[in-house]
Amino acid sequence: LAKEAGKGTFRFFTEELHKELMEKTFFEMELRQALEKGQFLLHYQPQFDLTTGEIKGMEALARWNHPDRGFIPPLKFIPIAEENGFILPLGEWVLRTACTQAKAWQEQGFPPLRMSVNVSMRQFNLPSFVEDVRRILSETGLHPSHLNLEITESMMSDVKRCETVLQELYEAGITVSIDDFGTGYSSLLYLSKFPLSHLKIDQAFISELSKSNTAIVKAIIDLAKNLELNVIAEGVETEQQGNFLQQLGCNEVQGYLYSKPLPEKEIEQSLFHTV
Ligand code: C2E
Ligand code: MG
Ligand code: MG
Ligand code: MG
């Protein structure tokens, strides 16, 4: 195509590509340095019991506070970190920070909560993954039962690997949830065989409760009940969605209706009522 359009276009085309590549390389370099420079932080989004209103846990979500560009959302940097391997040191930092925070809150006298941490494919596939998690737990002093790992359906594609890892985590006393459930291709057979604690219904189904999405949400809740798994609905934004989920017997909810992800100080003020 470039050849047909003539020499000038070809040069323009390569210059554009070159610029993009340079930008990407620069972004990746900044990303790598961001960890050393202390530009990452975690926000925490609480998860509530839909029947009692009680807080059950919270999800740790990575934030990059870029000096010039402000907060960069994880969907902008997690996929790149996953691609170039930076997710390994970043993921370890997230895990350690979340465990340290959970332990610190317990020591301040706050009721012990489940701390959920997102795990990426690369981390999960690391031969030392379970060992790394156990080491971080013992270094931070957090009891394994207070850590929950969120994996996605894509990690279940290597069934043997997944089974081994999940069994080891289970034996270590660490619970595991399936995140963004309903958007991947998990086999229902493995869902029943693997030691899992929660299914998190993807927010795409909740945000638009169309007739078909309603049917899917109902089916996921029934499935989870029959497999004795807890269900957390993600991305709940309206009272109507909350009421609907309650009627269907959904166990827990997470979403802007209840709370946005918050920095640690705000969590302490709003949930634990301290100043
Ligand atoms: P996720 O694990 O499914 O996390 C839920 C996302 O939904 C979060 O986006 C959260 O802020 C957002 N959310 C929560 N409630 C609502 C709501 O009511 N409405 C809407 N529209 N959104 C809501 P966030 O923090 O931007 O993170 C996006 C994704 O980035 C996460 O999706 C997760 O896949 C990934 N991520 C974030 N932190 C980490 C991390 O530390 N490690 C890894 N591997 N992935 C991470
Ligand atoms: Mg998650
Ligand atoms: Mg999710
Ligand atoms: Mg997601």
mmCIF file of C-alpha atoms and ligand atoms in Angstrom:
data_model
loop_
_atom_site.group_PDB
_atom_site.id
_atom_site.type_symbol
_atom_site.label_atom_id
_atom_site.label_comp_id
_atom_site.label_asym_id
_atom_site.label_seq_id
_atom_site.Cartn_x
_atom_site.Cartn_y
_atom_site.Cartn_z
ATOM 1 C CA LEU A 1 0.000 0.000 0.000
ATOM 2 C CA ALA A 2 2.750 2.441 0.958
ATOM 3 C CA LYS A 3 4.614 1.611 -2.208
ATOM 4 C CA GLU A 4 1.575 2.324 -4.372
ATOM 5 C CA ALA A 5 1.003 5.683 -2.767
ATOM 6 C CA GLY A 6 4.524 6.784 -3.626
ATOM 7 C CA LYS A 7 7.774 7.495 -1.873
ATOM 8 C CA GLY A 8 6.560 10.428 0.207
ATOM 9 C CA THR A 9 3.782 8.437 1.848
ATOM 10 C CA PHE A 10 6.136 5.612 2.651
ATOM 11 C CA ARG A 11 8.442 7.972 4.505
ATOM 12 C CA PHE A 12 5.551 9.528 6.368
ATOM 13 C CA PHE A 13 4.350 6.080 7.322
ATOM 14 C CA THR A 14 7.678 4.985 8.762
ATOM 15 C CA GLU A 15 8.061 8.279 10.615
ATOM 16 C CA GLU A 16 4.687 7.725 12.252
ATOM 17 C CA LEU A 17 5.662 4.201 13.221
ATOM 18 C CA HIS A 18 8.984 5.436 14.496
ATOM 19 C CA LYS A 19 7.270 8.073 16.632
ATOM 20 C CA GLU A 20 4.881 5.524 18.079
ATOM 21 C CA LEU A 21 7.704 3.173 18.868
ATOM 22 C CA MET A 22 9.691 5.947 20.547
ATOM 23 C CA GLU A 23 6.674 6.917 22.635
ATOM 24 C CA LYS A 24 6.091 3.342 23.672
ATOM 25 C CA THR A 25 9.738 2.843 24.576
ATOM 26 C CA PHE A 26 9.700 6.048 26.609
ATOM 27 C CA PHE A 27 6.484 5.011 28.374
ATOM 28 C CA GLU A 28 7.977 1.630 29.232
ATOM 29 C CA MET A 29 11.126 3.267 30.573
ATOM 30 C CA GLU A 30 9.046 5.606 32.741
ATOM 31 C CA LEU A 31 6.975 2.652 33.908
ATOM 32 C CA ARG A 32 10.062 0.753 35.035
ATOM 33 C CA GLN A 33 11.424 3.774 36.889
ATOM 34 C CA ALA A 34 8.070 4.547 38.494
ATOM 35 C CA LEU A 35 8.457 1.718 40.982
ATOM 36 C CA GLU A 36 11.847 2.925 42.244
ATOM 37 C CA LYS A 37 10.562 6.483 42.314
ATOM 38 C CA GLY A 38 7.628 5.487 44.512
ATOM 39 C CA GLN A 39 4.995 6.632 42.028
ATOM 40 C CA PHE A 40 2.721 3.633 42.532
ATOM 41 C CA LEU A 41 0.103 3.432 45.202
ATOM 42 C CA LEU A 42 -2.920 1.345 45.995
ATOM 43 C CA HIS A 43 -6.529 2.324 46.305
ATOM 44 C CA TYR A 44 -8.922 0.032 48.108
ATOM 45 C CA GLN A 45 -12.523 -0.646 47.139
ATOM 46 C CA PRO A 46 -14.719 -2.197 49.832
ATOM 47 C CA GLN A 47 -16.988 -5.166 49.237
ATOM 48 C CA PHE A 48 -20.203 -5.379 51.246
ATOM 49 C CA ASP A 49 -22.491 -8.187 52.329
ATOM 50 C CA LEU A 50 -25.746 -7.505 50.533
ATOM 51 C CA THR A 51 -27.919 -8.878 53.350
ATOM 52 C CA THR A 52 -26.275 -7.355 56.411
ATOM 53 C CA GLY A 53 -24.573 -4.340 54.838
ATOM 54 C CA GLU A 54 -21.429 -5.369 56.661
ATOM 55 C CA ILE A 55 -18.044 -4.822 55.014
ATOM 56 C CA LYS A 56 -16.486 -8.165 54.124
ATOM 57 C CA GLY A 57 -13.354 -7.269 52.275
ATOM 58 C CA MET A 58 -11.713 -4.929 49.862
ATOM 59 C CA GLU A 59 -9.922 -5.065 46.556
ATOM 60 C CA ALA A 60 -6.499 -3.477 46.164
ATOM 61 C CA LEU A 61 -6.231 -1.577 42.878
ATOM 62 C CA ALA A 62 -2.950 -0.247 41.513
ATOM 63 C CA ARG A 63 -2.597 3.461 40.723
ATOM 64 C CA TRP A 64 0.274 5.206 38.960
ATOM 65 C CA ASN A 65 0.653 8.804 40.020
ATOM 66 C CA HIS A 66 2.685 10.178 37.118
ATOM 67 C CA PRO A 67 4.545 13.440 37.919
ATOM 68 C CA ASP A 68 3.389 15.225 34.715
ATOM 69 C CA ARG A 69 0.336 13.310 33.654
ATOM 70 C CA GLY A 70 -1.375 12.676 36.977
ATOM 71 C CA PHE A 71 -3.135 9.397 37.660
ATOM 72 C CA ILE A 72 -2.764 6.896 34.852
ATOM 73 C CA PRO A 73 -5.463 4.201 34.990
ATOM 74 C CA PRO A 74 -4.356 0.558 35.300
ATOM 75 C CA LEU A 75 -5.902 -0.365 31.963
ATOM 76 C CA LYS A 76 -3.268 1.924 30.372
ATOM 77 C CA PHE A 77 -0.237 0.385 32.081
ATOM 78 C CA ILE A 78 -1.137 -3.132 33.298
ATOM 79 C CA PRO A 79 -1.386 -4.611 29.758
ATOM 80 C CA ILE A 80 1.999 -3.077 28.845
ATOM 81 C CA ALA A 81 3.557 -4.281 32.093
ATOM 82 C CA GLU A 82 2.120 -7.703 31.375
ATOM 83 C CA GLU A 83 3.616 -7.662 27.882
ATOM 84 C CA ASN A 84 7.142 -6.591 28.853
ATOM 85 C CA GLY A 85 7.367 -8.505 32.128
ATOM 86 C CA PHE A 86 7.377 -5.476 34.415
ATOM 87 C CA ILE A 87 4.205 -6.907 35.947
ATOM 88 C CA LEU A 88 6.414 -9.291 37.950
ATOM 89 C CA PRO A 89 8.151 -6.683 40.128
ATOM 90 C CA LEU A 90 5.002 -4.532 40.093
ATOM 91 C CA GLY A 91 2.768 -7.454 41.068
ATOM 92 C CA GLU A 92 5.095 -8.363 43.900
ATOM 93 C CA TRP A 93 5.022 -4.761 45.115
ATOM 94 C CA VAL A 94 1.207 -4.716 44.989
ATOM 95 C CA LEU A 95 0.986 -7.958 46.938
ATOM 96 C CA ARG A 96 3.444 -6.839 49.594
ATOM 97 C CA THR A 97 1.841 -3.400 49.958
ATOM 98 C CA ALA A 98 -1.694 -4.817 50.220
ATOM 99 C CA CYS A 99 -0.632 -7.424 52.805
ATOM 100 C CA THR A 100 1.319 -4.841 54.810
ATOM 101 C CA GLN A 101 -1.714 -2.527 54.818
ATOM 102 C CA ALA A 102 -4.139 -5.283 55.822
ATOM 103 C CA LYS A 103 -1.859 -6.299 58.697
ATOM 104 C CA ALA A 104 -1.397 -2.666 59.787
ATOM 105 C CA TRP A 105 -5.170 -2.131 59.929
ATOM 106 C CA GLN A 106 -5.574 -5.236 62.056
ATOM 107 C CA GLU A 107 -2.886 -4.031 64.404
ATOM 108 C CA GLN A 108 -4.668 -0.695 64.707
ATOM 109 C CA GLY A 109 -7.625 -2.652 66.022
ATOM 110 C CA PHE A 110 -9.830 -2.637 62.932
ATOM 111 C CA PRO A 111 -11.843 -5.800 62.275
ATOM 112 C CA PRO A 112 -9.892 -8.241 60.105
ATOM 113 C CA LEU A 113 -11.018 -8.115 56.498
ATOM 114 C CA ARG A 114 -10.311 -10.091 53.374
ATOM 115 C CA MET A 115 -7.770 -8.299 51.183
ATOM 116 C CA SER A 116 -8.184 -9.138 47.492
ATOM 117 C CA VAL A 117 -5.278 -8.725 45.108
ATOM 118 C CA ASN A 118 -5.379 -9.059 41.320
ATOM 119 C CA VAL A 119 -2.944 -11.559 39.890
ATOM 120 C CA SER A 120 -1.741 -11.408 36.306
ATOM 121 C CA MET A 121 -1.125 -14.328 33.979
ATOM 122 C CA ARG A 122 2.656 -13.912 34.113
ATOM 123 C CA GLN A 123 2.706 -13.954 37.897
ATOM 124 C CA PHE A 124 0.430 -16.969 38.006
ATOM 125 C CA ASN A 125 2.632 -18.871 35.569
ATOM 126 C CA LEU A 126 5.827 -18.168 37.468
ATOM 127 C CA PRO A 127 7.124 -21.478 38.903
ATOM 128 C CA SER A 128 7.795 -19.746 42.228
ATOM 129 C CA PHE A 129 4.364 -18.071 42.410
ATOM 130 C CA VAL A 130 2.907 -19.882 45.422
ATOM 131 C CA GLU A 131 6.224 -19.769 47.215
ATOM 132 C CA ASP A 132 6.474 -16.004 46.563
ATOM 133 C CA VAL A 133 2.984 -15.411 47.960
ATOM 134 C CA ARG A 134 3.716 -17.477 51.060
ATOM 135 C CA ARG A 135 6.976 -15.630 51.602
ATOM 136 C CA ILE A 136 5.238 -12.245 51.364
ATOM 137 C CA LEU A 137 2.608 -13.413 53.849
ATOM 138 C CA SER A 138 5.206 -14.507 56.335
ATOM 139 C CA GLU A 139 7.281 -11.348 55.846
ATOM 140 C CA THR A 140 4.279 -9.097 56.402
ATOM 141 C CA GLY A 141 2.719 -11.269 59.101
ATOM 142 C CA LEU A 142 -0.695 -11.354 57.436
ATOM 143 C CA HIS A 143 -2.616 -14.563 58.102
ATOM 144 C CA PRO A 144 -3.192 -16.458 54.831
ATOM 145 C CA SER A 145 -6.942 -16.619 55.432
ATOM 146 C CA HIS A 146 -7.101 -12.847 55.068
ATOM 147 C CA LEU A 147 -5.612 -12.847 51.598
ATOM 148 C CA ASN A 148 -7.714 -13.481 48.512
ATOM 149 C CA LEU A 149 -6.237 -13.711 45.050
ATOM 150 C CA GLU A 150 -8.266 -12.702 42.004
ATOM 151 C CA ILE A 151 -7.463 -14.664 38.888
ATOM 152 C CA THR A 152 -9.206 -14.577 35.520
ATOM 153 C CA GLU A 153 -10.703 -17.348 33.453
ATOM 154 C CA SER A 154 -7.828 -17.129 30.969
ATOM 155 C CA MET A 155 -5.508 -18.574 33.626
ATOM 156 C CA MET A 156 -7.657 -21.691 33.748
ATOM 157 C CA SER A 157 -6.769 -22.585 30.175
ATOM 158 C CA ASP A 158 -3.705 -24.514 31.321
ATOM 159 C CA VAL A 159 -5.786 -26.879 33.416
ATOM 160 C CA LYS A 160 -2.927 -28.913 34.916
ATOM 161 C CA ARG A 161 -0.971 -25.847 35.973
ATOM 162 C CA CYS A 162 -4.069 -24.175 37.316
ATOM 163 C CA GLU A 163 -5.103 -27.212 39.325
ATOM 164 C CA THR A 164 -1.659 -27.519 40.927
ATOM 165 C CA VAL A 165 -1.435 -23.850 41.821
ATOM 166 C CA LEU A 166 -4.979 -23.660 43.181
ATOM 167 C CA GLN A 167 -4.447 -26.774 45.276
ATOM 168 C CA GLU A 168 -1.231 -25.352 46.735
ATOM 169 C CA LEU A 169 -2.898 -22.034 47.509
ATOM 170 C CA TYR A 170 -5.803 -23.861 49.112
ATOM 171 C CA GLU A 171 -3.442 -25.891 51.280
ATOM 172 C CA ALA A 172 -1.706 -22.667 52.279
ATOM 173 C CA GLY A 173 -5.074 -21.302 53.427
ATOM 174 C CA ILE A 174 -5.311 -18.615 50.735
ATOM 175 C CA THR A 175 -8.653 -18.135 48.989
ATOM 176 C CA VAL A 176 -9.025 -17.560 45.251
ATOM 177 C CA SER A 177 -11.740 -15.777 43.276
ATOM 178 C CA ILE A 178 -12.505 -15.752 39.582
ATOM 179 C CA ASP A 179 -12.547 -12.133 38.434
ATOM 180 C CA ASP A 180 -14.568 -10.768 35.503
ATOM 181 C CA PHE A 181 -16.553 -13.988 35.466
ATOM 182 C CA GLY A 182 -18.647 -14.549 32.382
ATOM 183 C CA THR A 183 -16.329 -12.835 29.935
ATOM 184 C CA GLY A 184 -13.869 -15.702 29.421
ATOM 185 C CA TYR A 185 -14.080 -19.333 28.572
ATOM 186 C CA SER A 186 -13.851 -21.245 31.824
ATOM 187 C CA SER A 187 -15.023 -24.785 31.724
ATOM 188 C CA LEU A 188 -17.897 -25.388 34.095
ATOM 189 C CA LEU A 189 -16.381 -28.765 34.896
ATOM 190 C CA TYR A 190 -13.201 -27.211 36.257
ATOM 191 C CA LEU A 191 -15.160 -24.569 38.062
ATOM 192 C CA SER A 192 -16.674 -27.317 40.184
ATOM 193 C CA LYS A 193 -13.415 -29.216 40.655
ATOM 194 C CA PHE A 194 -11.083 -26.386 41.576
ATOM 195 C CA PRO A 195 -10.930 -25.056 45.136
ATOM 196 C CA LEU A 196 -12.343 -21.549 44.637
ATOM 197 C CA SER A 197 -14.046 -19.177 47.054
ATOM 198 C CA HIS A 198 -15.792 -16.504 44.987
ATOM 199 C CA LEU A 199 -17.069 -15.718 41.525
ATOM 200 C CA LYS A 200 -17.025 -12.050 40.643
ATOM 201 C CA ILE A 201 -19.667 -11.220 38.063
ATOM 202 C CA ASP A 202 -18.157 -8.915 35.483
ATOM 203 C CA GLN A 203 -19.459 -5.369 35.579
ATOM 204 C CA ALA A 204 -20.459 -5.532 31.924
ATOM 205 C CA PHE A 205 -23.448 -7.689 32.922
ATOM 206 C CA ILE A 206 -24.414 -5.428 35.809
ATOM 207 C CA SER A 207 -24.058 -2.083 34.065
ATOM 208 C CA GLU A 208 -26.694 -2.913 31.504
ATOM 209 C CA LEU A 209 -29.363 -5.142 32.976
ATOM 210 C CA SER A 210 -30.969 -5.963 29.660
ATOM 211 C CA LYS A 211 -33.141 -9.030 29.336
ATOM 212 C CA SER A 212 -30.243 -11.242 28.295
ATOM 213 C CA ASN A 213 -27.843 -9.840 30.881
ATOM 214 C CA THR A 214 -30.462 -10.364 33.568
ATOM 215 C CA ALA A 215 -30.723 -13.998 32.541
ATOM 216 C CA ILE A 216 -26.934 -14.360 32.654
ATOM 217 C CA VAL A 217 -26.648 -12.760 36.093
ATOM 218 C CA LYS A 218 -29.371 -15.078 37.411
ATOM 219 C CA ALA A 219 -27.640 -18.094 35.909
ATOM 220 C CA ILE A 220 -24.262 -17.164 37.406
ATOM 221 C CA ILE A 221 -25.772 -16.700 40.869
ATOM 222 C CA ASP A 222 -27.568 -20.051 40.653
ATOM 223 C CA LEU A 223 -24.446 -21.764 39.392
ATOM 224 C CA ALA A 224 -22.358 -20.296 42.210
ATOM 225 C CA LYS A 225 -24.940 -21.342 44.812
ATOM 226 C CA ASN A 226 -24.964 -24.899 43.514
ATOM 227 C CA LEU A 227 -21.174 -25.050 43.512
ATOM 228 C CA GLU A 228 -21.119 -23.520 47.008
ATOM 229 C CA LEU A 229 -19.205 -20.462 45.885
ATOM 230 C CA ASN A 230 -19.881 -16.913 47.000
ATOM 231 C CA VAL A 231 -20.831 -14.336 44.398
ATOM 232 C CA ILE A 232 -19.638 -10.754 44.267
ATOM 233 C CA ALA A 233 -21.248 -8.399 41.762
ATOM 234 C CA GLU A 234 -18.818 -5.805 40.405
ATOM 235 C CA GLY A 235 -19.565 -2.319 39.161
ATOM 236 C CA VAL A 236 -22.852 -1.769 40.991
ATOM 237 C CA GLU A 237 -23.770 1.861 40.377
ATOM 238 C CA THR A 238 -27.513 2.204 40.996
ATOM 239 C CA GLU A 239 -30.022 1.346 43.738
ATOM 240 C CA GLN A 240 -31.994 -0.557 41.144
ATOM 241 C CA GLN A 241 -29.049 -2.822 40.370
ATOM 242 C CA GLY A 242 -28.402 -3.332 44.103
ATOM 243 C CA ASN A 243 -32.026 -4.261 44.821
ATOM 244 C CA PHE A 244 -32.149 -6.603 41.880
ATOM 245 C CA LEU A 245 -28.978 -8.393 43.000
ATOM 246 C CA GLN A 246 -30.346 -8.705 46.517
ATOM 247 C CA GLN A 247 -33.545 -10.307 45.232
ATOM 248 C CA LEU A 248 -31.486 -12.834 43.308
ATOM 249 C CA GLY A 249 -29.524 -13.786 46.405
ATOM 250 C CA CYS A 250 -26.180 -12.327 45.370
ATOM 251 C CA ASN A 251 -23.868 -12.459 48.401
ATOM 252 C CA GLU A 252 -21.695 -9.387 48.036
ATOM 253 C CA VAL A 253 -21.441 -6.169 46.072
ATOM 254 C CA GLN A 254 -18.685 -3.823 45.011
ATOM 255 C CA GLY A 255 -19.283 -0.607 43.110
ATOM 256 C CA TYR A 256 -19.531 3.166 43.026
ATOM 257 C CA LEU A 257 -23.003 3.004 44.632
ATOM 258 C CA TYR A 258 -21.364 1.859 47.864
ATOM 259 C CA SER A 259 -17.852 3.224 47.536
ATOM 260 C CA LYS A 260 -15.256 4.150 44.958
ATOM 261 C CA PRO A 261 -11.747 2.769 45.368
ATOM 262 C CA LEU A 262 -10.172 4.983 48.038
ATOM 263 C CA PRO A 263 -6.690 5.800 49.323
ATOM 264 C CA GLU A 264 -5.822 4.281 52.708
ATOM 265 C CA LYS A 265 -6.502 7.419 54.758
ATOM 266 C CA GLU A 266 -9.992 7.759 53.322
ATOM 267 C CA ILE A 267 -10.693 4.099 53.965
ATOM 268 C CA GLU A 268 -9.746 4.657 57.586
ATOM 269 C CA GLN A 269 -11.984 7.728 57.858
ATOM 270 C CA SER A 270 -15.028 6.403 56.062
ATOM 271 C CA LEU A 271 -15.057 2.749 57.020
ATOM 272 C CA PHE A 272 -13.330 2.645 60.322
ATOM 273 C CA HIS A 273 -14.614 6.059 61.450
ATOM 274 C CA THR A 274 -11.327 7.442 62.631
ATOM 275 C CA VAL A 275 -9.557 10.699 61.966
HETATM 276 P P1 C2E B 1 -10.872 -5.441 38.053
HETATM 277 O O1 C2E B 1 -9.951 -6.299 38.837
HETATM 278 O O2 C2E B 1 -12.056 -6.078 37.466
HETATM 279 O O3 C2E B 1 -11.260 -4.246 39.030
HETATM 280 C C1 C2E B 1 -12.492 -3.603 39.032
HETATM 281 C C2 C2E B 1 -12.451 -2.303 38.266
HETATM 282 O O4 C2E B 1 -13.756 -1.743 38.210
HETATM 283 C C3 C2E B 1 -11.585 -1.236 38.916
HETATM 284 O O5 C2E B 1 -11.027 -0.453 37.867
HETATM 285 C C4 C2E B 1 -12.610 -0.405 39.678
HETATM 286 O O6 C2E B 1 -12.187 0.901 39.953
HETATM 287 C C5 C2E B 1 -13.753 -0.423 38.707
HETATM 288 N N1 C2E B 1 -15.050 -0.184 39.337
HETATM 289 C C6 C2E B 1 -15.439 -0.495 40.576
HETATM 290 N N2 C2E B 1 -16.706 -0.169 40.804
HETATM 291 C C7 C2E B 1 -17.158 0.401 39.663
HETATM 292 C C8 C2E B 1 -18.430 0.963 39.264
HETATM 293 O O7 C2E B 1 -19.398 1.005 40.011
HETATM 294 N N3 C2E B 1 -18.500 1.433 37.980
HETATM 295 C C9 C2E B 1 -17.455 1.383 37.119
HETATM 296 N N4 C2E B 1 -17.624 1.866 35.906
HETATM 297 N N5 C2E B 1 -16.248 0.857 37.458
HETATM 298 C C10 C2E B 1 -16.117 0.386 38.725
HETATM 299 P P2 C2E B 1 -9.514 -0.018 37.840
HETATM 300 O O8 C2E B 1 -9.022 0.284 39.215
HETATM 301 O O9 C2E B 1 -9.378 1.021 36.794
HETATM 302 O O10 C2E B 1 -8.765 -1.335 37.377
HETATM 303 C C11 C2E B 1 -9.003 -1.889 36.114
HETATM 304 C C12 C2E B 1 -8.398 -3.253 35.985
HETATM 305 O O11 C2E B 1 -6.972 -3.181 36.037
HETATM 306 C C13 C2E B 1 -8.784 -4.212 37.096
HETATM 307 O O12 C2E B 1 -10.058 -4.746 36.839
HETATM 308 C C14 C2E B 1 -7.669 -5.232 36.984
HETATM 309 O O13 C2E B 1 -7.933 -6.141 35.959
HETATM 310 C C15 C2E B 1 -6.491 -4.365 36.590
HETATM 311 N N6 C2E B 1 -5.691 -4.072 37.786
HETATM 312 C C16 C2E B 1 -5.801 -3.076 38.689
HETATM 313 N N7 C2E B 1 -4.861 -3.176 39.646
HETATM 314 C C17 C2E B 1 -4.132 -4.277 39.353
HETATM 315 C C18 C2E B 1 -3.006 -4.938 39.960
HETATM 316 O O14 C2E B 1 -2.501 -4.545 41.018
HETATM 317 N N8 C2E B 1 -2.524 -6.063 39.326
HETATM 318 C C19 C2E B 1 -3.090 -6.546 38.182
HETATM 319 N N9 C2E B 1 -2.562 -7.669 37.629
HETATM 320 N N10 C2E B 1 -4.145 -5.969 37.609
HETATM 321 C C20 C2E B 1 -4.661 -4.851 38.168
HETATM 322 MG MG MG B 2 -10.212 -7.599 40.290
HETATM 323 MG MG MG B 3 -13.309 -7.515 37.625
HETATM 324 MG MG MG B 4 -11.533 -6.235 34.839
#
